[in-house]
Amino acid sequence: MHTLIISKIDELPKAVQILQDGGLVATPSETVYGLCANALDSYAVKNIFLAKGRPADNPLIIHIATIDMLYKLVNHVSPTAQKLIDKFWPGPLTLIFKSKDVVPDITRGGLDTVAIRFTANQTMQQLILESGLPLAAPSANTSGKPSPTNAARVLADLGGKIDAIIDGGECAIGLESTVIDTTKDIPIILRPGIITEDMIRDVVDNIQIDNSIIDQHSSPMSPGLKYTHYAPKTTVSIIKGQNSHIIKTILELIETDIRDNISVGVLLPEELLGNFTHVPSISLGSIDNLTQIANGLFENLRKLDDLKLEKAYTMYFVDTGVGYAIMNRLIKASGHRIILVD
Ligand code: TXA
Ligand code: MG
C-alpha cells in the first residue's frame, strides 16, 4: 500500500475522504501522533490493530471534538467526570465511561466501558468535525515501540501499512494523555500524564492511583498496560541514587561494557553529560525542566536505536508531578531494570 504524506492543510479533505471510506490516517495530536479510523466501523478499527500488531484485548481511545459526540457514545457521565471535563477538556485527558452499544466490541477491546478524549489539537479536531466521525486512535507506533512524536517516526513504523500520514511537525506535549476511569465510586488514574495527580486533586475530592503504574508486581487495571511498552532495542538500565553515586556507577558499568566489546551509551540530563564524553550520549534536556524532558523522551528513546547501541544507562528522576509520568514510561522502556546505588 502506498502511504500518502499530507503536509498542506488544503489537502486535509483527502484525509477526511479516506476516513469516511474506512481507511487509516495518522495525525498529530497535542500528546503524540495517533492512528485514526472511524471508531464505529469494526472493519476500519480492525485494520488499526493489524497495522500496529496490537493485541485485540487492548481497547482504543475514541477522540471527539464536540461534547454532543460524548453523549452519543456513553451511557452515564458522573458528577466527578463532569468536573474533570469542565476543567481539562479539550486536552490531554482520557476518561473511561460505561459504553453505549453503538461502540463496536473491537473498539473497546470487549469491555463494557469506553475511553474518550476531546482533543485540543486543531488538525485532529478538524478531521473529526469535517468527517463527522468519532475517531478511534491509539498512538501511531508499532505495538511495543515508543510512541511517535513526529511524522518521520510514524512513517518508519507504519509506512506501507496505512493510507496516509498528516505531517503536523512535533507534538506539543510528547507523552500520552492521562487516563482516568470514572466508572468507579472513586475515580482511578490508570496512566499518568502531563495532567498530574495534584492537578486532578484540585478538581475532585478523592482519587486513587493504579499501583502498577510504577510497581512491576501489581497487575495493571488498564488492559493495554500489561504489555511491553516503549521499548527500544537497546537494553536500558536506570540508575537510582544520589547524582554523584549515579555518575560513578555508570562510569564503572561503561568500563566493563567497553572491555566486553559492547556498544554502550548514556541517556542523561545535559548537566551530567560532561562526565561521559568518551561514549555516545543523548541529552534528555535540563534536569530542572521536566516538561522538556517529557516532551523529548520518546524521540530520545528512539535515538538509542538510531545509534545501534546494545546498552544504555539512564537515571531515576523524581517521581512526583510530571516526573511520575516520565518515570512510568522510562521504567517500562527499561523492562523494570533499575539499579539502586545508595
Ligand atoms: O495521548 C493519547 O492518549 C494518545 C493520543 C493519540 O490520543 N493515544 C494513546 O492511545 O496513547 P493508546 O492506545 O496508545 O493507549 C490507550 C490506553 C491503553 O493503555 C488502553 O489499554 C487504555 O488506554 N484504555 C483504552 N480503553 C480503555 C478502557 N475501556 N478501560 C481501561 N483502559 C482503557
Ligand atoms: Mg500506545
mmCIF file of C-alpha atoms in Angstrom, residues 33-331:
data_model
loop_
_atom_site.group_PDB
_atom_site.id
_atom_site.type_symbol
_atom_site.label_atom_id
_atom_site.label_comp_id
_atom_site.label_asym_id
_atom_site.label_seq_id
_atom_site.Cartn_x
_atom_site.Cartn_y
_atom_site.Cartn_z
ATOM 1 C CA TYR A 33 0.709 11.043 16.857
ATOM 2 C CA GLY A 34 -2.458 8.935 16.680
ATOM 3 C CA LEU A 35 -3.511 6.329 14.103
ATOM 4 C CA CYS A 36 -7.138 7.212 13.293
ATOM 5 C CA ALA A 37 -10.095 5.293 11.916
ATOM 6 C CA ASN A 38 -13.869 5.601 12.182
ATOM 7 C CA ALA A 39 -14.462 4.345 15.752
ATOM 8 C CA LEU A 40 -17.901 2.981 14.840
ATOM 9 C CA ASP A 41 -16.695 0.904 11.854
ATOM 10 C CA SER A 42 -15.460 -2.523 13.090
ATOM 11 C CA TYR A 43 -13.702 -3.243 9.822
ATOM 12 C CA ALA A 44 -11.735 0.023 9.866
ATOM 13 C CA VAL A 45 -10.835 -0.445 13.540
ATOM 14 C CA LYS A 46 -9.657 -3.998 12.875
ATOM 15 C CA ASN A 47 -7.163 -2.554 10.411
ATOM 16 C CA ILE A 48 -5.714 -0.342 13.166
ATOM 17 C CA PHE A 49 -4.964 -3.477 15.201
ATOM 18 C CA LEU A 50 -3.422 -5.186 12.155
ATOM 19 C CA ALA A 51 -1.241 -2.210 11.146
ATOM 20 C CA LYS A 52 0.127 -1.806 14.685
ATOM 21 C CA GLY A 53 0.348 -5.509 15.533
ATOM 22 C CA ARG A 54 -1.712 -4.643 18.620
ATOM 23 C CA PRO A 55 -3.250 -7.352 20.857
ATOM 24 C CA ALA A 56 -7.045 -7.487 20.402
ATOM 25 C CA ASP A 57 -7.808 -7.097 24.122
ATOM 26 C CA ASN A 58 -6.181 -3.651 24.263
ATOM 27 C CA PRO A 59 -9.001 -1.110 23.772
ATOM 28 C CA LEU A 60 -8.673 2.158 21.849
ATOM 29 C CA ILE A 61 -9.364 5.748 22.844
ATOM 30 C CA ILE A 62 -12.151 7.460 20.889
ATOM 31 C CA HIS A 63 -11.391 11.074 20.033
ATOM 32 C CA ILE A 64 -14.170 13.642 19.856
ATOM 33 C CA ALA A 65 -14.402 17.342 19.029
ATOM 34 C CA THR A 66 -17.802 18.298 20.477
ATOM 35 C CA ILE A 67 -19.471 17.415 23.772
ATOM 36 C CA ASP A 68 -22.523 16.183 21.834
ATOM 37 C CA MET A 69 -20.375 13.358 20.478
ATOM 38 C CA LEU A 70 -19.696 12.182 24.037
ATOM 39 C CA TYR A 71 -23.387 11.630 24.783
ATOM 40 C CA LYS A 72 -23.784 9.541 21.624
ATOM 41 C CA LEU A 73 -21.084 7.150 22.838
ATOM 42 C CA VAL A 74 -21.516 6.799 26.615
ATOM 43 C CA ASN A 75 -24.346 5.920 28.974
ATOM 44 C CA HIS A 76 -23.568 7.947 32.059
ATOM 45 C CA VAL A 77 -21.407 10.935 32.976
ATOM 46 C CA SER A 78 -20.849 11.058 36.746
ATOM 47 C CA PRO A 79 -20.632 14.420 38.563
ATOM 48 C CA THR A 80 -16.895 13.773 39.067
ATOM 49 C CA ALA A 81 -16.395 13.077 35.371
ATOM 50 C CA GLN A 82 -18.273 16.292 34.601
ATOM 51 C CA LYS A 83 -15.882 18.294 36.814
ATOM 52 C CA LEU A 84 -12.887 16.781 35.013
ATOM 53 C CA ILE A 85 -14.459 17.532 31.641
ATOM 54 C CA ASP A 86 -15.154 21.152 32.613
ATOM 55 C CA LYS A 87 -11.583 21.659 33.789
ATOM 56 C CA PHE A 88 -9.446 19.680 31.328
ATOM 57 C CA TRP A 89 -11.300 19.245 28.001
ATOM 58 C CA PRO A 90 -10.270 19.827 25.313
ATOM 59 C CA GLY A 91 -6.876 18.495 26.327
ATOM 60 C CA PRO A 92 -4.569 15.593 27.228
ATOM 61 C CA LEU A 93 -7.029 13.740 29.467
ATOM 62 C CA THR A 94 -8.791 10.474 28.596
ATOM 63 C CA LEU A 95 -11.835 9.439 30.620
ATOM 64 C CA ILE A 96 -13.354 5.950 30.842
ATOM 65 C CA PHE A 97 -17.177 5.689 30.837
ATOM 66 C CA LYS A 98 -19.808 2.949 30.569
ATOM 67 C CA SER A 99 -20.224 2.442 26.820
ATOM 68 C CA LYS A 100 -23.333 2.599 24.670
ATOM 69 C CA ASP A 101 -23.919 -0.390 22.352
ATOM 70 C CA VAL A 102 -23.198 1.739 19.289
ATOM 71 C CA VAL A 103 -19.445 1.412 20.039
ATOM 72 C CA PRO A 104 -18.292 -1.871 18.441
ATOM 73 C CA ASP A 105 -16.744 -4.521 20.701
ATOM 74 C CA ILE A 106 -13.450 -4.377 18.845
ATOM 75 C CA THR A 107 -13.008 -0.642 19.614
ATOM 76 C CA ARG A 108 -13.397 -1.236 23.343
ATOM 77 C CA GLY A 109 -11.440 -4.499 23.457
ATOM 78 C CA GLY A 110 -14.530 -6.432 24.518
ATOM 79 C CA LEU A 111 -15.077 -4.326 27.676
ATOM 80 C CA ASP A 112 -18.363 -2.669 28.668
ATOM 81 C CA THR A 113 -16.507 0.610 29.097
ATOM 82 C CA VAL A 114 -15.065 3.028 26.555
ATOM 83 C CA ALA A 115 -12.203 5.565 26.665
ATOM 84 C CA ILE A 116 -12.945 9.058 25.325
ATOM 85 C CA ARG A 117 -10.741 12.112 24.768
ATOM 86 C CA PHE A 118 -11.719 15.567 23.496
ATOM 87 C CA THR A 119 -8.510 16.532 21.718
ATOM 88 C CA ALA A 120 -7.223 20.117 21.723
ATOM 89 C CA ASN A 121 -5.220 19.649 18.523
ATOM 90 C CA GLN A 122 -6.616 21.777 15.690
ATOM 91 C CA THR A 123 -5.827 19.338 12.880
ATOM 92 C CA MET A 124 -7.342 16.379 14.689
ATOM 93 C CA GLN A 125 -10.399 18.451 15.645
ATOM 94 C CA GLN A 126 -10.826 19.430 12.000
ATOM 95 C CA LEU A 127 -10.613 15.790 10.877
ATOM 96 C CA ILE A 128 -13.313 14.811 13.377
ATOM 97 C CA LEU A 129 -15.609 17.728 12.569
ATOM 98 C CA GLU A 130 -15.255 17.537 8.780
ATOM 99 C CA SER A 131 -15.643 13.743 8.636
ATOM 100 C CA GLY A 132 -18.443 13.854 11.206
ATOM 101 C CA LEU A 133 -16.869 10.766 12.785
ATOM 102 C CA PRO A 134 -15.620 9.931 16.267
ATOM 103 C CA LEU A 135 -12.070 8.698 15.637
ATOM 104 C CA ALA A 136 -10.513 5.714 17.376
ATOM 105 C CA ALA A 137 -6.807 6.444 17.686
ATOM 106 C CA PRO A 138 -4.048 4.645 19.539
ATOM 107 C CA SER A 139 -0.530 6.035 19.386
ATOM 108 C CA ALA A 140 0.727 5.676 15.797
ATOM 109 C CA ASN A 141 3.632 3.314 16.518
ATOM 110 C CA THR A 142 4.210 -0.386 16.008
ATOM 111 C CA SER A 143 2.935 -2.039 19.192
ATOM 112 C CA GLY A 144 5.591 -2.101 21.921
ATOM 113 C CA LYS A 145 7.724 0.707 20.482
ATOM 114 C CA PRO A 146 7.975 4.259 21.887
ATOM 115 C CA SER A 147 5.052 6.460 20.783
ATOM 116 C CA PRO A 148 5.896 8.724 17.806
ATOM 117 C CA THR A 149 6.053 12.475 18.283
ATOM 118 C CA ASN A 150 6.754 13.381 14.646
ATOM 119 C CA ALA A 151 5.680 12.184 11.186
ATOM 120 C CA ALA A 152 9.061 10.660 10.274
ATOM 121 C CA ARG A 153 8.781 8.142 13.145
ATOM 122 C CA VAL A 154 5.234 7.237 12.106
ATOM 123 C CA LEU A 155 6.434 6.646 8.555
ATOM 124 C CA ALA A 156 9.312 4.453 9.787
ATOM 125 C CA ASP A 157 6.886 2.245 11.756
ATOM 126 C CA LEU A 158 3.736 2.238 9.624
ATOM 127 C CA GLY A 159 4.779 3.343 6.115
ATOM 128 C CA GLY A 160 3.169 0.991 3.551
ATOM 129 C CA LYS A 161 0.628 -0.238 6.125
ATOM 130 C CA ILE A 162 -1.678 2.795 6.387
ATOM 131 C CA ASP A 163 -3.363 5.109 3.880
ATOM 132 C CA ALA A 164 -1.988 8.493 4.932
ATOM 133 C CA ILE A 165 0.093 10.451 7.411
ATOM 134 C CA ILE A 166 -0.595 14.109 8.150
ATOM 135 C CA ASP A 167 2.721 15.816 8.872
ATOM 136 C CA GLY A 168 1.991 18.425 11.535
ATOM 137 C CA GLY A 169 5.505 18.739 12.948
ATOM 138 C CA GLU A 170 6.495 17.858 16.513
ATOM 139 C CA CYS A 171 3.803 17.216 19.128
ATOM 140 C CA ALA A 172 3.492 19.870 21.832
ATOM 141 C CA ILE A 173 3.432 17.546 24.864
ATOM 142 C CA GLY A 174 5.243 14.361 23.824
ATOM 143 C CA LEU A 175 3.706 11.948 26.396
ATOM 144 C CA GLU A 176 0.325 10.247 26.013
ATOM 145 C CA SER A 177 -2.761 11.519 27.825
ATOM 146 C CA THR A 178 -3.523 10.909 31.490
ATOM 147 C CA VAL A 179 -6.167 8.142 31.674
ATOM 148 C CA ILE A 180 -8.803 8.147 34.448
ATOM 149 C CA ASP A 181 -11.517 5.540 34.995
ATOM 150 C CA THR A 182 -14.627 7.450 36.085
ATOM 151 C CA THR A 183 -16.909 4.400 36.304
ATOM 152 C CA LYS A 184 -15.889 3.533 39.885
ATOM 153 C CA ASP A 185 -17.157 5.325 43.029
ATOM 154 C CA ILE A 186 -13.684 6.759 43.464
ATOM 155 C CA PRO A 187 -12.048 7.603 40.115
ATOM 156 C CA ILE A 188 -8.724 5.901 39.401
ATOM 157 C CA ILE A 189 -5.703 7.173 37.476
ATOM 158 C CA LEU A 190 -4.765 4.304 35.153
ATOM 159 C CA ARG A 191 -1.986 6.086 33.250
ATOM 160 C CA PRO A 192 -0.134 9.219 34.425
ATOM 161 C CA GLY A 193 0.497 12.114 32.048
ATOM 162 C CA ILE A 194 1.130 15.818 31.891
ATOM 163 C CA ILE A 195 -2.132 16.404 33.804
ATOM 164 C CA THR A 196 -0.756 15.357 37.172
ATOM 165 C CA GLU A 197 -2.328 13.857 40.295
ATOM 166 C CA ASP A 198 -2.118 17.236 42.078
ATOM 167 C CA MET A 199 -3.921 18.991 39.227
ATOM 168 C CA ILE A 200 -6.673 16.366 39.397
ATOM 169 C CA ARG A 201 -6.943 16.629 43.180
ATOM 170 C CA ASP A 202 -7.587 20.363 42.767
ATOM 171 C CA VAL A 203 -10.808 19.437 40.958
ATOM 172 C CA VAL A 204 -12.070 16.213 42.574
ATOM 173 C CA ASP A 205 -12.103 15.314 46.269
ATOM 174 C CA ASN A 206 -10.955 11.742 46.083
ATOM 175 C CA ILE A 207 -8.791 9.927 43.567
ATOM 176 C CA GLN A 208 -6.982 6.582 43.547
ATOM 177 C CA ILE A 209 -3.898 5.545 41.629
ATOM 178 C CA ASP A 210 -3.364 2.198 39.951
ATOM 179 C CA ASN A 211 -0.360 0.776 41.839
ATOM 180 C CA SER A 212 1.031 -0.958 38.791
ATOM 181 C CA ILE A 213 1.958 2.394 37.238
ATOM 182 C CA ILE A 214 5.458 2.167 38.691
ATOM 183 C CA ASP A 215 5.438 -1.091 40.678
ATOM 184 C CA GLN A 216 6.037 -4.149 38.462
ATOM 185 C CA HIS A 217 4.487 -6.546 40.992
ATOM 186 C CA SER A 218 0.938 -5.195 40.741
ATOM 187 C CA SER A 219 -1.173 -6.116 37.751
ATOM 188 C CA PRO A 220 -2.490 -3.129 35.805
ATOM 189 C CA MET A 221 -6.171 -2.218 35.703
ATOM 190 C CA SER A 222 -5.931 -0.923 32.131
ATOM 191 C CA PRO A 223 -5.675 -3.834 29.668
ATOM 192 C CA GLY A 224 -3.001 -2.238 27.491
ATOM 193 C CA LEU A 225 -0.598 -1.576 30.321
ATOM 194 C CA LYS A 226 0.276 -5.235 30.878
ATOM 195 C CA TYR A 227 2.102 -5.400 27.552
ATOM 196 C CA THR A 228 5.738 -4.460 26.928
ATOM 197 C CA HIS A 229 5.842 -0.776 26.106
ATOM 198 C CA TYR A 230 8.046 1.993 24.850
ATOM 199 C CA ALA A 231 10.915 -0.466 24.409
ATOM 200 C CA PRO A 232 13.838 0.426 22.183
ATOM 201 C CA LYS A 233 16.012 -2.489 21.011
ATOM 202 C CA THR A 234 18.781 -1.058 23.212
ATOM 203 C CA THR A 235 18.825 -2.540 26.723
ATOM 204 C CA VAL A 236 18.179 0.418 29.026
ATOM 205 C CA SER A 237 19.141 0.387 32.732
ATOM 206 C CA ILE A 238 18.015 3.041 35.196
ATOM 207 C CA ILE A 239 20.426 4.007 37.967
ATOM 208 C CA LYS A 240 18.739 5.329 41.119
ATOM 209 C CA GLY A 241 20.505 7.245 43.876
ATOM 210 C CA GLN A 242 22.381 10.486 44.509
ATOM 211 C CA ASN A 243 23.799 12.129 41.391
ATOM 212 C CA SER A 244 27.432 11.568 42.415
ATOM 213 C CA HIS A 245 26.754 7.849 43.002
ATOM 214 C CA ILE A 246 24.879 7.594 39.724
ATOM 215 C CA ILE A 247 27.815 9.058 37.782
ATOM 216 C CA LYS A 248 30.348 6.779 39.493
ATOM 217 C CA THR A 249 28.246 3.653 38.916
ATOM 218 C CA ILE A 250 27.581 4.405 35.249
ATOM 219 C CA LEU A 251 31.306 5.052 34.652
ATOM 220 C CA GLU A 252 32.131 1.650 36.163
ATOM 221 C CA LEU A 253 29.425 -0.139 34.167
ATOM 222 C CA ILE A 254 30.615 1.502 30.948
ATOM 223 C CA GLU A 255 34.202 0.434 31.632
ATOM 224 C CA THR A 256 33.113 -3.193 31.935
ATOM 225 C CA ASP A 257 30.933 -2.971 28.809
ATOM 226 C CA ILE A 258 33.737 -1.474 26.730
ATOM 227 C CA ARG A 259 36.052 -4.265 27.915
ATOM 228 C CA ASP A 260 33.399 -6.765 26.776
ATOM 229 C CA ASN A 261 33.138 -5.055 23.355
ATOM 230 C CA ILE A 262 29.542 -3.959 23.975
ATOM 231 C CA SER A 263 28.401 -0.768 22.227
ATOM 232 C CA VAL A 264 27.262 1.389 25.118
ATOM 233 C CA GLY A 265 25.978 4.925 25.609
ATOM 234 C CA VAL A 266 24.112 7.185 28.010
ATOM 235 C CA LEU A 267 20.710 8.879 28.009
ATOM 236 C CA LEU A 268 21.027 11.590 30.646
ATOM 237 C CA PRO A 269 20.198 15.196 31.540
ATOM 238 C CA GLU A 270 22.606 17.672 29.969
ATOM 239 C CA GLU A 271 24.010 18.596 33.405
ATOM 240 C CA LEU A 272 25.575 15.112 33.734
ATOM 241 C CA LEU A 273 26.838 14.592 30.197
ATOM 242 C CA GLY A 274 30.265 16.192 30.793
ATOM 243 C CA ASN A 275 31.265 13.008 32.647
ATOM 244 C CA PHE A 276 30.584 10.781 29.645
ATOM 245 C CA THR A 277 32.341 12.365 26.670
ATOM 246 C CA HIS A 278 34.042 9.037 25.835
ATOM 247 C CA VAL A 279 30.779 7.283 24.805
ATOM 248 C CA PRO A 280 27.800 8.201 22.556
ATOM 249 C CA SER A 281 25.350 10.275 24.536
ATOM 250 C CA ILE A 282 21.820 11.588 24.191
ATOM 251 C CA SER A 283 20.746 14.631 26.161
ATOM 252 C CA LEU A 284 17.348 14.396 27.810
ATOM 253 C CA GLY A 285 17.316 18.178 28.351
ATOM 254 C CA SER A 286 17.761 20.056 31.607
ATOM 255 C CA ILE A 287 17.132 18.270 34.896
ATOM 256 C CA ASP A 288 15.338 21.443 36.043
ATOM 257 C CA ASN A 289 12.820 21.269 33.193
ATOM 258 C CA LEU A 290 10.754 18.096 33.474
ATOM 259 C CA THR A 291 8.251 19.314 30.876
ATOM 260 C CA GLN A 292 11.079 19.483 28.344
ATOM 261 C CA ILE A 293 12.329 16.027 29.351
ATOM 262 C CA ALA A 294 8.795 14.636 28.948
ATOM 263 C CA ASN A 295 8.467 16.306 25.553
ATOM 264 C CA GLY A 296 11.597 14.692 24.095
ATOM 265 C CA LEU A 297 11.544 11.368 25.933
ATOM 266 C CA PHE A 298 10.086 9.095 23.228
ATOM 267 C CA GLU A 299 12.165 10.678 20.480
ATOM 268 C CA ASN A 300 15.287 10.217 22.628
ATOM 269 C CA LEU A 301 14.443 6.550 23.282
ATOM 270 C CA ARG A 302 14.140 6.046 19.534
ATOM 271 C CA LYS A 303 17.547 7.713 19.022
ATOM 272 C CA LEU A 304 19.131 4.891 21.064
ATOM 273 C CA ASP A 305 18.171 2.522 18.267
ATOM 274 C CA ASP A 306 19.367 5.002 15.607
ATOM 275 C CA LEU A 307 22.786 4.822 17.299
ATOM 276 C CA LYS A 308 22.530 0.995 17.304
ATOM 277 C CA LEU A 309 23.578 0.843 20.935
ATOM 278 C CA GLU A 310 23.369 -2.515 22.693
ATOM 279 C CA LYS A 311 23.201 -0.942 26.147
ATOM 280 C CA ALA A 312 22.393 2.481 27.558
ATOM 281 C CA TYR A 313 22.314 3.909 31.055
ATOM 282 C CA THR A 314 19.894 6.497 32.308
ATOM 283 C CA MET A 315 18.847 7.786 35.728
ATOM 284 C CA TYR A 316 15.816 7.825 38.014
ATOM 285 C CA PHE A 317 14.244 11.276 38.224
ATOM 286 C CA VAL A 318 11.870 12.499 40.870
ATOM 287 C CA ASP A 319 8.629 10.536 40.695
ATOM 288 C CA THR A 320 6.280 13.364 41.611
ATOM 289 C CA GLY A 321 4.347 15.679 39.282
ATOM 290 C CA VAL A 322 5.327 15.261 35.653
ATOM 291 C CA GLY A 323 8.270 13.163 36.903
ATOM 292 C CA TYR A 324 5.774 10.410 37.733
ATOM 293 C CA ALA A 325 4.667 10.153 34.093
ATOM 294 C CA ILE A 326 8.286 10.272 32.893
ATOM 295 C CA MET A 327 9.347 7.503 35.283
ATOM 296 C CA ASN A 328 6.331 5.371 34.321
ATOM 297 C CA ARG A 329 7.454 5.428 30.655
ATOM 298 C CA LEU A 330 11.179 5.095 31.399
ATOM 299 C CA ILE A 331 10.691 2.144 33.757
#
